C-alpha positions as a printed NumPy array, in Angstrom:
array([[ 26.268,  10.453,  -7.536],
       [ 23.22 ,  11.855,  -9.338],
       [ 20.66 ,  13.836,  -7.666],
       [ 17.061,  12.689,  -8.106],
       [ 14.264,  15.121,  -8.76 ],
       [ 11.282,  14.977,  -6.589],
       [  9.266,  13.53 ,  -9.55 ],
       [ 11.869,  11.025, -10.337],
       [ 12.513,  10.011,  -6.521],
       [  8.39 ,   9.544,  -6.209],
       [  8.525,   7.434,  -9.707],
       [ 11.087,   5.446,  -7.918],
       [  9.089,   4.979,  -4.567],
       [  5.929,   3.999,  -6.854],
       [  7.988,   1.523,  -8.82 ],
       [  9.182,  -0.037,  -5.245],
       [  5.614,  -0.125,  -4.036],
       [  4.543,  -1.702,  -7.242],
       [  7.095,  -4.42 ,  -6.749],
       [  6.359,  -4.917,  -3.43 ],
       [  2.824,  -5.49 ,  -3.882],
       [  3.575,  -8.239,  -6.49 ],
       [  5.979,  -9.878,  -4.364],
       [  3.98 ,  -9.728,  -1.486],
       [  0.991, -11.281,  -3.239],
       [  2.958, -13.929,  -4.511],
       [  4.901, -14.836,  -1.438],
       [  2.899, -13.665,   1.584],
       [  4.252, -11.112,   4.186],
       [  6.563, -13.636,   6.153],
       [  8.331, -14.976,   3.221],
       [  8.961, -11.719,   1.428],
       [ 12.51 , -10.086,   1.678],
       [ 13.793,  -6.597,   0.966],
       [ 15.993,  -8.341,  -1.564],
       [ 13.387,  -9.854,  -3.537],
       [ 11.424,  -6.648,  -3.829],
       [ 14.837,  -4.721,  -4.639],
       [ 15.393,  -7.363,  -7.392],
       [ 11.842,  -7.216,  -8.71 ],
       [ 12.05 ,  -3.456,  -8.825],
       [ 15.332,  -3.604, -10.752],
       [ 17.032,  -1.764,  -7.657],
       [ 19.053,  -1.876,  -4.795],
       [ 18.24 ,  -2.504,  -1.197],
       [ 19.754,   1.065,  -0.48 ],
       [ 17.139,   2.613,  -2.761],
       [ 14.281,   0.796,  -0.513],
       [ 15.893,   2.025,   2.706],
       [ 16.103,   5.538,   0.918],
       [ 12.279,   5.535,   1.008],
       [ 11.706,   2.955,   3.623],
       [ 12.499,   2.309,   7.073],
       [ 11.989,  -1.472,   6.949],
       [  9.83 ,  -4.265,   5.476],
       [  6.847,  -3.177,   7.813],
       [  7.035,   0.581,   6.808],
       [  7.246,  -0.608,   3.243],
       [  3.982,  -2.75 ,   3.847],
       [  2.292,   0.17 ,   5.522],
       [  3.033,   2.458,   2.631],
       [  1.614,  -0.049,   0.084],
       [ -1.533,  -0.392,   2.325],
       [ -1.816,   3.645,   2.619],
       [ -1.636,   4.173,  -1.31 ],
       [ -4.937,   2.195,  -1.628],
       [ -6.282,   3.325,   1.623],
       [ -5.918,   7.326,   1.886],
       [ -8.052,   8.089,  -1.085],
       [-11.358,   6.207,   0.702],
       [-10.158,   7.789,   4.083],
       [-10.203,  11.308,   2.457],
       [-13.331,  11.021,   0.852],
       [-14.74 ,   9.466,   4.241],
       [-13.697,  12.342,   6.164],
       [-14.768,  15.125,   3.756],
       [-18.491,  14.282,   5.04 ],
       [-17.468,  14.577,   8.707],
       [-18.969,  17.811,  10.446],
       [-22.206,  19.741,  11.204],
       [-22.513,  21.105,   7.607],
       [-23.21 ,  17.798,   6.262],
       [-26.967,  17.843,   5.873],
       [-27.126,  14.353,   3.916],
       [-24.84 ,  11.875,   5.913],
       [-26.674,   9.017,   4.223],
       [-25.881,  10.284,   0.988],
       [-22.444,  10.951,   1.795],
       [-22.193,   6.997,   3.01 ],
       [-23.863,   6.008,  -0.192],
       [-21.222,   7.822,  -2.231],
       [-18.772,   6.261,   0.104],
       [-19.816,   2.628,  -0.695],
       [-20.119,   3.458,  -4.573],
       [-16.588,   4.742,  -4.581],
       [-15.1  ,   1.618,  -2.58 ],
       [-16.951,  -0.701,  -4.885],
       [-15.958,   0.885,  -8.28 ],
       [-12.435,   0.758,  -6.971],
       [-12.748,  -2.611,  -5.829],
       [-13.75 ,  -3.369,  -9.543],
       [-11.471,  -1.015, -11.31 ],
       [ -8.327,  -0.59 ,  -9.007],
       [ -5.769,  -3.638,  -9.491],
       [ -3.976,  -2.179,  -6.539],
       [ -6.611,  -2.115,  -4.412],
       [ -7.506,  -5.791,  -5.381],
       [ -3.885,  -7.098,  -4.546],
       [ -3.746,  -5.2  ,  -1.266],
       [ -7.007,  -6.417,  -0.225],
       [ -5.981,  -9.989,  -0.942],
       [ -2.513,  -9.582,   0.565],
       [ -4.344,  -8.649,   3.936],
       [ -6.95 , -11.254,   3.745],
       [ -5.14 , -14.091,   2.389],
       [ -1.566, -13.502,   2.713],
       [ -0.499, -12.19 ,   6.072],
       [  0.496, -14.675,   8.433],
       [  0.621, -13.751,  12.332],
       [  4.314, -14.332,  13.184],
       [  4.92 , -13.658,  16.834],
       [  7.983, -11.936,  17.289],
       [  8.667, -13.561,  20.665],
       [  8.348, -17.04 ,  19.197],
       [ 12.088, -17.971,  18.424],
       [ 11.033, -20.762,  15.637]])
């Protein structure tokens, strides 16, 4: 068995996230299977389980990939030394709107969250 470098592992993880994004976008959360994600990525389910615990963990990582840069920018303006909170809010809004216009990952994940996620009650046997 060949050991991967950290860079190769990160590349595989991002490839899985890209494939998951495509499958979740096409099929929705409930109808997406890890098998479909693995097939779209050209990898095995074992590769998915190496990087993620389950479908929920994969989905959360996909969302984190677009959410974290915005959260970091928002957090950078917190604290007593921020003498221009409105200017910082303006910077966050411009960043978000620019990302929404240019970042395909953000657009897809937003579409998935707003249009492709169905509530499935885990207690419902149907």
